[in-house]
PDB file of N, CA, C and O in Angstrom:
ATOM      1  N   MET S 142       5.402 -52.107 -28.160  1.00  0.00           N
ATOM      2  CA  MET S 142       4.785 -51.839 -26.882  1.00  0.00           C
ATOM      3  C   MET S 142       5.846 -51.423 -25.852  1.00  0.00           C
ATOM      4  O   MET S 142       5.584 -50.534 -25.028  1.00  0.00           O
ATOM      5  N   GLU S 143       6.976 -52.125 -25.860  1.00  0.00           N
ATOM      6  CA  GLU S 143       8.036 -51.827 -24.925  1.00  0.00           C
ATOM      7  C   GLU S 143       8.651 -50.408 -25.179  1.00  0.00           C
ATOM      8  O   GLU S 143       9.037 -49.709 -24.228  1.00  0.00           O
ATOM      9  N   GLU S 144       8.685 -50.034 -26.450  1.00  0.00           N
ATOM     10  CA  GLU S 144       9.202 -48.694 -26.810  1.00  0.00           C
ATOM     11  C   GLU S 144       8.288 -47.615 -26.319  1.00  0.00           C
ATOM     12  O   GLU S 144       8.766 -46.589 -25.749  1.00  0.00           O
ATOM     13  N   ILE S 145       6.997 -47.807 -26.400  1.00  0.00           N
ATOM     14  CA  ILE S 145       6.052 -46.818 -25.902  1.00  0.00           C
ATOM     15  C   ILE S 145       6.163 -46.723 -24.386  1.00  0.00           C
ATOM     16  O   ILE S 145       6.115 -45.621 -23.841  1.00  0.00           O
ATOM     17  N   LEU S 146       6.266 -47.847 -23.771  1.00  0.00           N
ATOM     18  CA  LEU S 146       6.407 -47.870 -22.331  1.00  0.00           C
ATOM     19  C   LEU S 146       7.705 -47.170 -21.892  1.00  0.00           C
ATOM     20  O   LEU S 146       7.690 -46.433 -20.927  1.00  0.00           O
ATOM     21  N   ALA S 147       8.785 -47.404 -22.603  1.00  0.00           N
ATOM     22  CA  ALA S 147      10.085 -46.786 -22.310  1.00  0.00           C
ATOM     23  C   ALA S 147       9.997 -45.223 -22.463  1.00  0.00           C
ATOM     24  O   ALA S 147      10.525 -44.493 -21.662  1.00  0.00           O
ATOM     25  N   ILE S 148       9.299 -44.835 -23.555  1.00  0.00           N
ATOM     26  CA  ILE S 148       9.074 -43.405 -23.798  1.00  0.00           C
ATOM     27  C   ILE S 148       8.303 -42.794 -22.641  1.00  0.00           C
ATOM     28  O   ILE S 148       8.617 -41.728 -22.125  1.00  0.00           O
ATOM     29  N   ILE S 149       7.245 -43.470 -22.247  1.00  0.00           N
ATOM     30  CA  ILE S 149       6.405 -42.948 -21.148  1.00  0.00           C
ATOM     31  C   ILE S 149       7.153 -42.907 -19.823  1.00  0.00           C
ATOM     32  O   ILE S 149       7.118 -41.916 -19.082  1.00  0.00           O
ATOM     33  N   VAL S 150       7.883 -43.983 -19.522  1.00  0.00           N
ATOM     34  CA  VAL S 150       8.554 -44.097 -18.238  1.00  0.00           C
ATOM     35  C   VAL S 150       9.813 -43.216 -18.189  1.00  0.00           C
ATOM     36  O   VAL S 150      10.065 -42.576 -17.175  1.00  0.00           O
ATOM     37  N   LEU S 151      10.615 -43.181 -19.228  1.00  0.00           N
ATOM     38  CA  LEU S 151      11.874 -42.483 -19.181  1.00  0.00           C
ATOM     39  C   LEU S 151      11.783 -41.152 -19.933  1.00  0.00           C
ATOM     40  O   LEU S 151      12.331 -40.126 -19.498  1.00  0.00           O
ATOM     41  N   GLY S 152      11.188 -41.124 -21.094  1.00  0.00           N
ATOM     42  CA  GLY S 152      11.239 -39.958 -21.928  1.00  0.00           C
ATOM     43  C   GLY S 152      10.465 -38.743 -21.432  1.00  0.00           C
ATOM     44  O   GLY S 152      10.988 -37.635 -21.393  1.00  0.00           O
ATOM     45  N   ILE S 153       9.254 -38.947 -20.978  1.00  0.00           N
ATOM     46  CA  ILE S 153       8.406 -37.815 -20.536  1.00  0.00           C
ATOM     47  C   ILE S 153       8.979 -37.209 -19.295  1.00  0.00           C
ATOM     48  O   ILE S 153       9.113 -35.968 -19.229  1.00  0.00           O
ATOM     49  N   PRO S 154       9.384 -37.984 -18.249  1.00  0.00           N
ATOM     50  CA  PRO S 154       9.989 -37.337 -17.066  1.00  0.00           C
ATOM     51  C   PRO S 154      11.310 -36.568 -17.417  1.00  0.00           C
ATOM     52  O   PRO S 154      11.581 -35.517 -16.899  1.00  0.00           O
ATOM     53  N   SER S 155      12.073 -37.246 -18.307  1.00  0.00           N
ATOM     54  CA  SER S 155      13.334 -36.599 -18.705  1.00  0.00           C
ATOM     55  C   SER S 155      13.090 -35.244 -19.473  1.00  0.00           C
ATOM     56  O   SER S 155      13.752 -34.259 -19.206  1.00  0.00           O
ATOM     57  N   LEU S 156      12.103 -35.266 -20.321  1.00  0.00           N
ATOM     58  CA  LEU S 156      11.720 -34.068 -21.048  1.00  0.00           C
ATOM     59  C   LEU S 156      11.210 -32.978 -20.124  1.00  0.00           C
ATOM     60  O   LEU S 156      11.498 -31.811 -20.227  1.00  0.00           O
ATOM     61  N   ALA S 157      10.381 -33.402 -19.150  1.00  0.00           N
ATOM     62  CA  ALA S 157       9.830 -32.462 -18.180  1.00  0.00           C
ATOM     63  C   ALA S 157      10.944 -31.862 -17.356  1.00  0.00           C
ATOM     64  O   ALA S 157      10.939 -30.635 -17.056  1.00  0.00           O
ATOM     65  N   LEU S 158      11.864 -32.674 -16.902  1.00  0.00           N
ATOM     66  CA  LEU S 158      12.986 -32.172 -16.065  1.00  0.00           C
ATOM     67  C   LEU S 158      13.876 -31.192 -16.913  1.00  0.00           C
ATOM     68  O   LEU S 158      14.251 -30.134 -16.395  1.00  0.00           O
ATOM     69  N   ALA S 159      14.195 -31.548 -18.102  1.00  0.00           N
ATOM     70  CA  ALA S 159      14.973 -30.681 -19.020  1.00  0.00           C
ATOM     71  C   ALA S 159      14.269 -29.353 -19.253  1.00  0.00           C
ATOM     72  O   ALA S 159      14.844 -28.302 -19.171  1.00  0.00           O
ATOM     73  N   THR S 160      12.994 -29.452 -19.469  1.00  0.00           N
ATOM     74  CA  THR S 160      12.172 -28.220 -19.747  1.00  0.00           C
ATOM     75  C   THR S 160      12.147 -27.347 -18.449  1.00  0.00           C
ATOM     76  O   THR S 160      12.342 -26.149 -18.504  1.00  0.00           O
ATOM     77  N   HIS S 161      12.042 -27.999 -17.294  1.00  0.00           N
ATOM     78  CA  HIS S 161      11.995 -27.269 -16.038  1.00  0.00           C
ATOM     79  C   HIS S 161      13.303 -26.605 -15.816  1.00  0.00           C
ATOM     80  O   HIS S 161      13.357 -25.431 -15.384  1.00  0.00           O
ATOM     81  N   LEU S 162      14.427 -27.273 -16.088  1.00  0.00           N
ATOM     82  CA  LEU S 162      15.727 -26.699 -15.841  1.00  0.00           C
ATOM     83  C   LEU S 162      16.058 -25.550 -16.839  1.00  0.00           C
ATOM     84  O   LEU S 162      16.788 -24.647 -16.476  1.00  0.00           O
ATOM     85  N   VAL S 163      15.487 -25.569 -17.983  1.00  0.00           N
ATOM     86  CA  VAL S 163      15.727 -24.544 -18.982  1.00  0.00           C
ATOM     87  C   VAL S 163      14.782 -23.381 -18.830  1.00  0.00           C
ATOM     88  O   VAL S 163      15.156 -22.247 -18.851  1.00  0.00           O
ATOM     89  N   VAL S 164      13.481 -23.674 -18.622  1.00  0.00           N
ATOM     90  CA  VAL S 164      12.489 -22.618 -18.575  1.00  0.00           C
ATOM     91  C   VAL S 164      12.516 -21.847 -17.233  1.00  0.00           C
ATOM     92  O   VAL S 164      12.296 -20.648 -17.257  1.00  0.00           O
ATOM     93  N   ARG S 165      12.836 -22.539 -16.140  1.00  0.00           N
ATOM     94  CA  ARG S 165      12.807 -21.863 -14.877  1.00  0.00           C
ATOM     95  C   ARG S 165      13.755 -20.626 -14.787  1.00  0.00           C
ATOM     96  O   ARG S 165      13.346 -19.567 -14.376  1.00  0.00           O
ATOM     97  N   PRO S 166      14.997 -20.736 -15.246  1.00  0.00           N
ATOM     98  CA  PRO S 166      15.875 -19.552 -15.256  1.00  0.00           C
ATOM     99  C   PRO S 166      15.352 -18.483 -16.177  1.00  0.00           C
ATOM    100  O   PRO S 166      15.483 -17.278 -15.862  1.00  0.00           O
ATOM    101  N   LEU S 167      14.757 -18.845 -17.310  1.00  0.00           N
ATOM    102  CA  LEU S 167      14.220 -17.864 -18.214  1.00  0.00           C
ATOM    103  C   LEU S 167      13.073 -17.107 -17.546  1.00  0.00           C
ATOM    104  O   LEU S 167      12.929 -15.858 -17.700  1.00  0.00           O
ATOM    105  N   ILE S 168      12.188 -17.809 -16.822  1.00  0.00           N
ATOM    106  CA  ILE S 168      11.129 -17.219 -16.122  1.00  0.00           C
ATOM    107  C   ILE S 168      11.587 -16.281 -15.003  1.00  0.00           C
ATOM    108  O   ILE S 168      11.128 -15.155 -14.835  1.00  0.00           O
ATOM    109  N   ARG S 169      12.633 -16.702 -14.302  1.00  0.00           N
ATOM    110  CA  ARG S 169      13.197 -15.809 -13.251  1.00  0.00           C
ATOM    111  C   ARG S 169      13.781 -14.559 -13.849  1.00  0.00           C
ATOM    112  O   ARG S 169      13.612 -13.460 -13.336  1.00  0.00           O
ATOM    113  N   GLU S 170      14.513 -14.728 -14.971  1.00  0.00           N
ATOM    114  CA  GLU S 170      15.094 -13.565 -15.623  1.00  0.00           C
ATOM    115  C   GLU S 170      14.032 -12.638 -16.159  1.00  0.00           C
ATOM    116  O   GLU S 170      14.106 -11.361 -15.994  1.00  0.00           O
ATOM    117  N   TYR S 171      12.991 -13.169 -16.703  1.00  0.00           N
ATOM    118  CA  TYR S 171      11.843 -12.316 -17.183  1.00  0.00           C
ATOM    119  C   TYR S 171      11.201 -11.563 -16.052  1.00  0.00           C
ATOM    120  O   TYR S 171      10.915 -10.378 -16.161  1.00  0.00           O
ATOM    121  N   ALA S 172      10.961 -12.241 -14.902  1.00  0.00           N
ATOM    122  CA  ALA S 172      10.376 -11.600 -13.769  1.00  0.00           C
ATOM    123  C   ALA S 172      11.289 -10.504 -13.203  1.00  0.00           C
ATOM    124  O   ALA S 172      10.846  -9.438 -12.805  1.00  0.00           O
ATOM    125  N   LYS S 173      12.603 -10.760 -13.282  1.00  0.00           N
ATOM    126  CA  LYS S 173      13.550  -9.795 -12.789  1.00  0.00           C
ATOM    127  C   LYS S 173      13.497  -8.543 -13.699  1.00  0.00           C
ATOM    128  O   LYS S 173      13.469  -7.397 -13.169  1.00  0.00           O
ATOM    129  N   LEU S 174      13.527  -8.735 -15.006  1.00  0.00           N
ATOM    130  CA  LEU S 174      13.479  -7.620 -15.877  1.00  0.00           C
ATOM    131  C   LEU S 174      12.152  -6.871 -15.800  1.00  0.00           C
ATOM    132  O   LEU S 174      12.119  -5.649 -15.861  1.00  0.00           O
ATOM    133  N   LYS S 175      11.075  -7.566 -15.622  1.00  0.00           N
ATOM    134  CA  LYS S 175       9.783  -6.916 -15.434  1.00  0.00           C
ATOM    135  C   LYS S 175       9.792  -6.105 -14.206  1.00  0.00           C
ATOM    136  O   LYS S 175       9.264  -5.022 -14.165  1.00  0.00           O
ATOM    137  N   GLY S 176      10.406  -6.624 -13.128  1.00  0.00           N
ATOM    138  CA  GLY S 176      10.466  -5.849 -11.861  1.00  0.00           C
ATOM    139  C   GLY S 176      11.326  -4.594 -12.001  1.00  0.00           C
ATOM    140  O   GLY S 176      10.970  -3.542 -11.500  1.00  0.00           O
ATOM    141  N   ILE S 177      12.399  -4.677 -12.789  1.00  0.00           N
ATOM    142  CA  ILE S 177      13.229  -3.514 -13.075  1.00  0.00           C
ATOM    143  C   ILE S 177      12.461  -2.482 -13.856  1.00  0.00           C
ATOM    144  O   ILE S 177      12.444  -1.279 -13.603  1.00  0.00           O
ATOM    145  N   LYS S 178      11.668  -2.939 -14.808  1.00  0.00           N
ATOM    146  CA  LYS S 178      10.845  -2.036 -15.617  1.00  0.00           C
ATOM    147  C   LYS S 178       9.779  -1.359 -14.783  1.00  0.00           C
ATOM    148  O   LYS S 178       9.607  -0.145 -14.881  1.00  0.00           O
ATOM    149  N   MET S 179       9.148  -2.129 -13.835  1.00  0.00           N
ATOM    150  CA  MET S 179       8.166  -1.522 -12.988  1.00  0.00           C
ATOM    151  C   MET S 179       8.818  -0.512 -12.010  1.00  0.00           C
ATOM    152  O   MET S 179       8.252   0.591 -11.794  1.00  0.00           O
ATOM    153  N   GLU S 180      10.051  -0.799 -11.541  1.00  0.00           N
ATOM    154  CA  GLU S 180      10.758   0.112 -10.659  1.00  0.00           C
ATOM    155  C   GLU S 180      11.026   1.417 -11.418  1.00  0.00           C
ATOM    156  O   GLU S 180      10.898   2.509 -10.910  1.00  0.00           O
ATOM    157  N   LYS S 181      11.466   1.241 -12.706  1.00  0.00           N
ATOM    158  CA  LYS S 181      11.829   2.383 -13.504  1.00  0.00           C
ATOM    159  C   LYS S 181      10.575   3.250 -13.713  1.00  0.00           C
ATOM    160  O   LYS S 181      10.586   4.494 -13.632  1.00  0.00           O
ATOM    161  N   GLU S 182       9.417   2.658 -14.018  1.00  0.00           N
ATOM    162  CA  GLU S 182       8.203   3.398 -14.254  1.00  0.00           C
ATOM    163  C   GLU S 182       7.759   4.050 -12.905  1.00  0.00           C
ATOM    164  O   GLU S 182       7.286   5.192 -12.950  1.00  0.00           O
ATOM    165  N   GLU S 183       7.974   3.390 -11.816  1.00  0.00           N
ATOM    166  CA  GLU S 183       7.642   3.969 -10.491  1.00  0.00           C
ATOM    167  C   GLU S 183       8.485   5.176 -10.215  1.00  0.00           C
ATOM    168  O   GLU S 183       7.987   6.246  -9.802  1.00  0.00           O
ATOM    169  N   ILE S 184       9.746   5.062 -10.520  1.00  0.00           N
ATOM    170  CA  ILE S 184      10.704   6.209 -10.308  1.00  0.00           C
ATOM    171  C   ILE S 184      10.340   7.367 -11.214  1.00  0.00           C
ATOM    172  O   ILE S 184      10.300   8.543 -10.778  1.00  0.00           O
ATOM    173  N   GLU S 185       9.982   7.066 -12.519  1.00  0.00           N
ATOM    174  CA  GLU S 185       9.606   8.128 -13.431  1.00  0.00           C
ATOM    175  C   GLU S 185       8.309   8.816 -12.956  1.00  0.00           C
ATOM    176  O   GLU S 185       8.221  10.049 -13.065  1.00  0.00           O
ATOM    177  N   GLY S 186       7.378   8.054 -12.416  1.00  0.00           N
ATOM    178  CA  GLY S 186       6.139   8.637 -11.885  1.00  0.00           C
ATOM    179  C   GLY S 186       6.442   9.528 -10.708  1.00  0.00           C
ATOM    180  O   GLY S 186       5.853  10.629 -10.577  1.00  0.00           O
ATOM    181  N   ARG S 187       7.300   9.099  -9.799  1.00  0.00           N
ATOM    182  CA  ARG S 187       7.655   9.940  -8.662  1.00  0.00           C
ATOM    183  C   ARG S 187       8.391  11.200  -9.084  1.00  0.00           C
ATOM    184  O   ARG S 187       8.143  12.286  -8.515  1.00  0.00           O
ATOM    185  N   MET S 188       9.280  11.090 -10.107  1.00  0.00           N
ATOM    186  CA  MET S 188       9.969  12.278 -10.605  1.00  0.00           C
ATOM    187  C   MET S 188       8.936  13.237 -11.221  1.00  0.00           C
ATOM    188  O   MET S 188       9.088  14.447 -11.019  1.00  0.00           O
ATOM    189  N   ALA S 189       7.957  12.764 -11.904  1.00  0.00           N
ATOM    190  CA  ALA S 189       6.946  13.634 -12.480  1.00  0.00           C
ATOM    191  C   ALA S 189       6.160  14.350 -11.367  1.00  0.00           C
ATOM    192  O   ALA S 189       5.868  15.532 -11.464  1.00  0.00           O
ATOM    193  N   GLN S 190       5.840  13.645 -10.281  1.00  0.00           N
ATOM    194  CA  GLN S 190       5.202  14.244  -9.158  1.00  0.00           C
ATOM    195  C   GLN S 190       6.049  15.339  -8.506  1.00  0.00           C
ATOM    196  O   GLN S 190       5.601  16.391  -8.219  1.00  0.00           O
ATOM    197  N   LEU S 191       7.359  15.030  -8.356  1.00  0.00           N
ATOM    198  CA  LEU S 191       8.249  16.066  -7.826  1.00  0.00           C
ATOM    199  C   LEU S 191       8.361  17.268  -8.714  1.00  0.00           C
ATOM    200  O   LEU S 191       8.381  18.339  -8.219  1.00  0.00           O
ATOM    201  N   GLU S 192       8.402  17.042 -10.024  1.00  0.00           N
ATOM    202  CA  GLU S 192       8.434  18.191 -10.940  1.00  0.00           C
ATOM    203  C   GLU S 192       7.197  19.019 -10.798  1.00  0.00           C
ATOM    204  O   GLU S 192       7.263  20.302 -10.773  1.00  0.00           O
ATOM    205  N   ASP S 193       6.028  18.372 -10.632  1.00  0.00           N
ATOM    206  CA  ASP S 193       4.765  19.115 -10.469  1.00  0.00           C
ATOM    207  C   ASP S 193       4.805  19.927  -9.181  1.00  0.00           C
ATOM    208  O   ASP S 193       4.386  21.122  -9.105  1.00  0.00           O
ATOM    209  N   VAL S 194       5.380  19.339  -8.090  1.00  0.00           N
ATOM    210  CA  VAL S 194       5.455  20.025  -6.801  1.00  0.00           C
ATOM    211  C   VAL S 194       6.395  21.254  -6.934  1.00  0.00           C
ATOM    212  O   VAL S 194       6.074  22.316  -6.483  1.00  0.00           O
ATOM    213  N   VAL S 195       7.534  21.058  -7.619  1.00  0.00           N
ATOM    214  CA  VAL S 195       8.453  22.159  -7.810  1.00  0.00           C
ATOM    215  C   VAL S 195       7.849  23.282  -8.581  1.00  0.00           C
ATOM    216  O   VAL S 195       7.958  24.434  -8.228  1.00  0.00           O
ATOM    217  N   HIS S 196       7.125  22.969  -9.660  1.00  0.00           N
ATOM    218  CA  HIS S 196       6.429  24.009 -10.434  1.00  0.00           C
ATOM    219  C   HIS S 196       5.374  24.738  -9.633  1.00  0.00           C
ATOM    220  O   HIS S 196       5.216  25.950  -9.707  1.00  0.00           O
ATOM    221  N   ASP S 197       4.648  23.981  -8.784  1.00  0.00           N
ATOM    222  CA  ASP S 197       3.622  24.614  -7.983  1.00  0.00           C
ATOM    223  C   ASP S 197       4.307  25.499  -6.936  1.00  0.00           C
ATOM    224  O   ASP S 197       3.759  26.610  -6.669  1.00  0.00           O
ATOM    225  N   LEU S 198       5.381  25.085  -6.343  1.00  0.00           N
ATOM    226  CA  LEU S 198       6.039  25.934  -5.358  1.00  0.00           C
ATOM    227  C   LEU S 198       6.621  27.185  -6.022  1.00  0.00           C
ATOM    228  O   LEU S 198       6.523  28.279  -5.485  1.00  0.00           O
ATOM    229  N   ASP S 199       7.073  27.058  -7.262  1.00  0.00           N
ATOM    230  CA  ASP S 199       7.575  28.217  -8.026  1.00  0.00           C
ATOM    231  C   ASP S 199       6.439  29.203  -8.247  1.00  0.00           C
ATOM    232  O   ASP S 199       6.647  30.386  -8.059  1.00  0.00           O
ATOM    233  N   ARG S 200       5.286  28.729  -8.660  1.00  0.00           N
ATOM    234  CA  ARG S 200       4.137  29.630  -8.831  1.00  0.00           C
ATOM    235  C   ARG S 200       3.733  30.289  -7.527  1.00  0.00           C
ATOM    236  O   ARG S 200       3.433  31.471  -7.501  1.00  0.00           O
ATOM    237  N   GLN S 201       3.750  29.549  -6.456  1.00  0.00           N
ATOM    238  CA  GLN S 201       3.358  30.112  -5.145  1.00  0.00           C
ATOM    239  C   GLN S 201       4.317  31.188  -4.718  1.00  0.00           C
ATOM    240  O   GLN S 201       3.963  32.242  -4.232  1.00  0.00           O
ATOM    241  N   VAL S 202       5.627  30.930  -4.894  1.00  0.00           N
ATOM    242  CA  VAL S 202       6.690  31.885  -4.545  1.00  0.00           C
ATOM    243  C   VAL S 202       6.516  33.166  -5.378  1.00  0.00           C
ATOM    244  O   VAL S 202       6.600  34.263  -4.848  1.00  0.00           O
ATOM    245  N   ASN S 203       6.303  32.981  -6.665  1.00  0.00           N
ATOM    246  CA  ASN S 203       6.105  34.130  -7.494  1.00  0.00           C
ATOM    247  C   ASN S 203       4.825  34.964  -7.077  1.00  0.00           C
ATOM    248  O   ASN S 203       4.896  36.202  -7.133  1.00  0.00           O
ATOM    249  N   ARG S 204       3.784  34.294  -6.737  1.00  0.00           N
ATOM    250  CA  ARG S 204       2.606  34.982  -6.227  1.00  0.00           C
ATOM    251  C   ARG S 204       2.901  35.750  -4.983  1.00  0.00           C
ATOM    252  O   ARG S 204       2.416  36.881  -4.790  1.00  0.00           O
ATOM    253  N   LEU S 205       3.665  35.164  -4.024  1.00  0.00           N
ATOM    254  CA  LEU S 205       4.049  35.853  -2.807  1.00  0.00           C
ATOM    255  C   LEU S 205       4.902  37.035  -3.086  1.00  0.00           C
ATOM    256  O   LEU S 205       4.778  38.099  -2.433  1.00  0.00           O
ATOM    257  N   ILE S 206       5.830  36.925  -4.031  1.00  0.00           N
ATOM    258  CA  ILE S 206       6.671  38.035  -4.383  1.00  0.00           C
ATOM    259  C   ILE S 206       5.798  39.201  -4.963  1.00  0.00           C
ATOM    260  O   ILE S 206       6.014  40.350  -4.601  1.00  0.00           O
ATOM    261  N   GLU S 207       4.903  38.830  -5.820  1.00  0.00           N
ATOM    262  CA  GLU S 207       3.998  39.872  -6.418  1.00  0.00           C
ATOM    263  C   GLU S 207       3.173  40.555  -5.347  1.00  0.00           C
ATOM    264  O   GLU S 207       2.955  41.704  -5.337  1.00  0.00           O
ATOM    265  N   ALA S 208       2.651  39.688  -4.391  1.00  0.00           N
ATOM    266  CA  ALA S 208       1.862  40.235  -3.296  1.00  0.00           C
ATOM    267  C   ALA S 208       2.663  41.197  -2.420  1.00  0.00           C
ATOM    268  O   ALA S 208       2.209  42.276  -2.050  1.00  0.00           O
ATOM    269  N   GLU S 209       3.888  40.779  -2.128  1.00  0.00           N
ATOM    270  CA  GLU S 209       4.743  41.646  -1.315  1.00  0.00           C
ATOM    271  C   GLU S 209       5.121  42.934  -2.080  1.00  0.00           C
ATOM    272  O   GLU S 209       5.119  44.021  -1.528  1.00  0.00           O
ATOM    273  N   ARG S 210       5.348  42.781  -3.354  1.00  0.00           N
ATOM    274  CA  ARG S 210       5.650  43.979  -4.194  1.00  0.00           C
ATOM    275  C   ARG S 210       4.495  44.931  -4.196  1.00  0.00           C
ATOM    276  O   ARG S 210       4.624  46.147  -4.071  1.00  0.00           O
ATOM    277  N   PHE S 211       3.286  44.400  -4.335  1.00  0.00           N
ATOM    278  CA  PHE S 211       2.055  45.223  -4.334  1.00  0.00           C
ATOM    279  C   PHE S 211       1.894  45.886  -2.992  1.00  0.00           C
ATOM    280  O   PHE S 211       1.547  47.079  -2.844  1.00  0.00           O
ATOM    281  N   ARG S 212       2.076  45.109  -1.880  1.00  0.00           N
ATOM    282  CA  ARG S 212       1.934  45.672  -0.518  1.00  0.00           C
ATOM    283  C   ARG S 212       2.917  46.855  -0.267  1.00  0.00           C
ATOM    284  O   ARG S 212       2.539  47.892   0.183  1.00  0.00           O
ATOM    285  N   ARG S 213       4.173  46.618  -0.741  1.00  0.00           N
ATOM    286  CA  ARG S 213       5.174  47.675  -0.544  1.00  0.00           C
ATOM    287  C   ARG S 213       4.827  48.919  -1.379  1.00  0.00           C
ATOM    288  O   ARG S 213       5.078  50.046  -0.950  1.00  0.00           O
ATOM    289  N   GLU S 214       4.331  48.683  -2.578  1.00  0.00           N
ATOM    290  CA  GLU S 214       3.955  49.772  -3.460  1.00  0.00           C
ATOM    291  C   GLU S 214       2.805  50.570  -2.832  1.00  0.00           C
ATOM    292  O   GLU S 214       2.787  51.804  -2.905  1.00  0.00           O
ATOM    293  N   LEU S 215       1.818  49.853  -2.230  1.00  0.00           N
ATOM    294  CA  LEU S 215       0.733  50.559  -1.555  1.00  0.00           C
ATOM    295  C   LEU S 215       1.254  51.371  -0.377  1.00  0.00           C
ATOM    296  O   LEU S 215       0.800  52.521  -0.170  1.00  0.00           O
ATOM    297  N   GLU S 216       2.200  50.815   0.379  1.00  0.00           N
ATOM    298  CA  GLU S 216       2.674  51.503   1.594  1.00  0.00           C
ATOM    299  C   GLU S 216       3.498  52.738   1.211  1.00  0.00           C
ATOM    300  O   GLU S 216       3.472  53.765   1.919  1.00  0.00           O
ATOM    301  N   THR S 217       4.301  52.645   0.140  1.00  0.00           N
ATOM    302  CA  THR S 217       5.183  53.745  -0.239  1.00  0.00           C
ATOM    303  C   THR S 217       4.527  54.698  -1.195  1.00  0.00           C
ATOM    304  O   THR S 217       5.113  55.703  -1.546  1.00  0.00           O
ATOM    305  N   GLY S 218       3.395  54.347  -1.684  1.00  0.00           N
ATOM    306  CA  GLY S 218       2.694  55.257  -2.666  1.00  0.00           C
ATOM    307  C   GLY S 218       3.309  55.150  -4.055  1.00  0.00           C
ATOM    308  O   GLY S 218       3.240  56.063  -4.832  1.00  0.00           O
ATOM    309  N   GLY S 219       3.968  54.024  -4.372  1.00  0.00           N
ATOM    310  CA  GLY S 219       4.517  53.811  -5.714  1.00  0.00           C
ATOM    311  C   GLY S 219       5.953  54.290  -5.815  1.00  0.00           C
ATOM    312  O   GLY S 219       6.543  54.184  -6.928  1.00  0.00           O
ATOM    313  N   ARG S 220       6.562  54.839  -4.770  1.00  0.00           N
ATOM    314  CA  ARG S 220       7.948  55.335  -4.874  1.00  0.00           C
ATOM    315  C   ARG S 220       8.991  54.199  -4.929  1.00  0.00           C
ATOM    316  O   ARG S 220      10.018  54.344  -5.523  1.00  0.00           O
ATOM    317  N   ASP S 221       8.659  53.065  -4.313  1.00  0.00           N
ATOM    318  CA  ASP S 221       9.645  51.957  -4.145  1.00  0.00           C
ATOM    319  C   ASP S 221       9.283  50.777  -5.019  1.00  0.00           C
ATOM    320  O   ASP S 221       9.249  49.657  -4.584  1.00  0.00           O
ATOM    321  N   ARG S 222       9.080  51.021  -6.299  1.00  0.00           N
ATOM    322  CA  ARG S 222       8.556  49.938  -7.173  1.00  0.00           C
ATOM    323  C   ARG S 222       9.560  48.810  -7.417  1.00  0.00           C
ATOM    324  O   ARG S 222       9.205  47.660  -7.572  1.00  0.00           O
ATOM    325  N   HIS S 223      10.834  49.095  -7.457  1.00  0.00           N
ATOM    326  CA  HIS S 223      11.850  48.063  -7.850  1.00  0.00           C
ATOM    327  C   HIS S 223      12.657  47.624  -6.680  1.00  0.00           C
ATOM    328  O   HIS S 223      13.819  47.217  -6.860  1.00  0.00           O
ATOM    329  N   SER S 224      12.118  47.620  -5.499  1.00  0.00           N
ATOM    330  CA  SER S 224      12.884  47.164  -4.360  1.00  0.00           C
ATOM    331  C   SER S 224      13.047  45.634  -4.324  1.00  0.00           C
ATOM    332  O   SER S 224      14.022  45.114  -3.837  1.00  0.00           O
ATOM    333  N   LEU S 225      12.062  44.909  -4.807  1.00  0.00           N
ATOM    334  CA  LEU S 225      12.180  43.466  -4.887  1.00  0.00           C
ATOM    335  C   LEU S 225      12.636  43.035  -6.296  1.00  0.00           C
ATOM    336  O   LEU S 225      12.282  43.675  -7.229  1.00  0.00           O
ATOM    337  N   PRO S 226      13.473  42.003  -6.327  1.00  0.00           N
ATOM    338  CA  PRO S 226      13.975  41.547  -7.668  1.00  0.00           C
ATOM    339  C   PRO S 226      12.850  41.011  -8.507  1.00  0.00           C
ATOM    340  O   PRO S 226      11.907  40.394  -8.027  1.00  0.00           O
ATOM    341  N   ASP S 227      12.947  41.255  -9.796  1.00  0.00           N
ATOM    342  CA  ASP S 227      11.946  40.647 -10.725  1.00  0.00           C
ATOM    343  C   ASP S 227      12.328  39.193 -10.988  1.00  0.00           C
ATOM    344  O   ASP S 227      13.516  38.854 -11.064  1.00  0.00           O
ATOM    345  N   VAL S 228      11.344  38.366 -11.088  1.00  0.00           N
ATOM    346  CA  VAL S 228      11.551  36.932 -11.349  1.00  0.00           C
ATOM    347  C   VAL S 228      10.903  36.495 -12.583  1.00  0.00           C
ATOM    348  O   VAL S 228       9.954  37.008 -13.033  1.00  0.00           O
TER     349      VAL S 228
END
């Protein structure tokens, strides 16, 4: 009976404290790594958005160049076809 009481009074709190001291740093490290992973995913998402914006701007610039080329061709009657650089 005294052994069981000693285990309950001393063993369980000691085990809980040891577990707390070991597991808590592991949980903190896991949370830190998970946060880094989330930051990396967020950065990758933003980079993908930026790439989409750059591609869209490139398409718009090409359309403007074509429109300007067409306008100049209309004004000159087709004589000045290669005045704008090809892209």
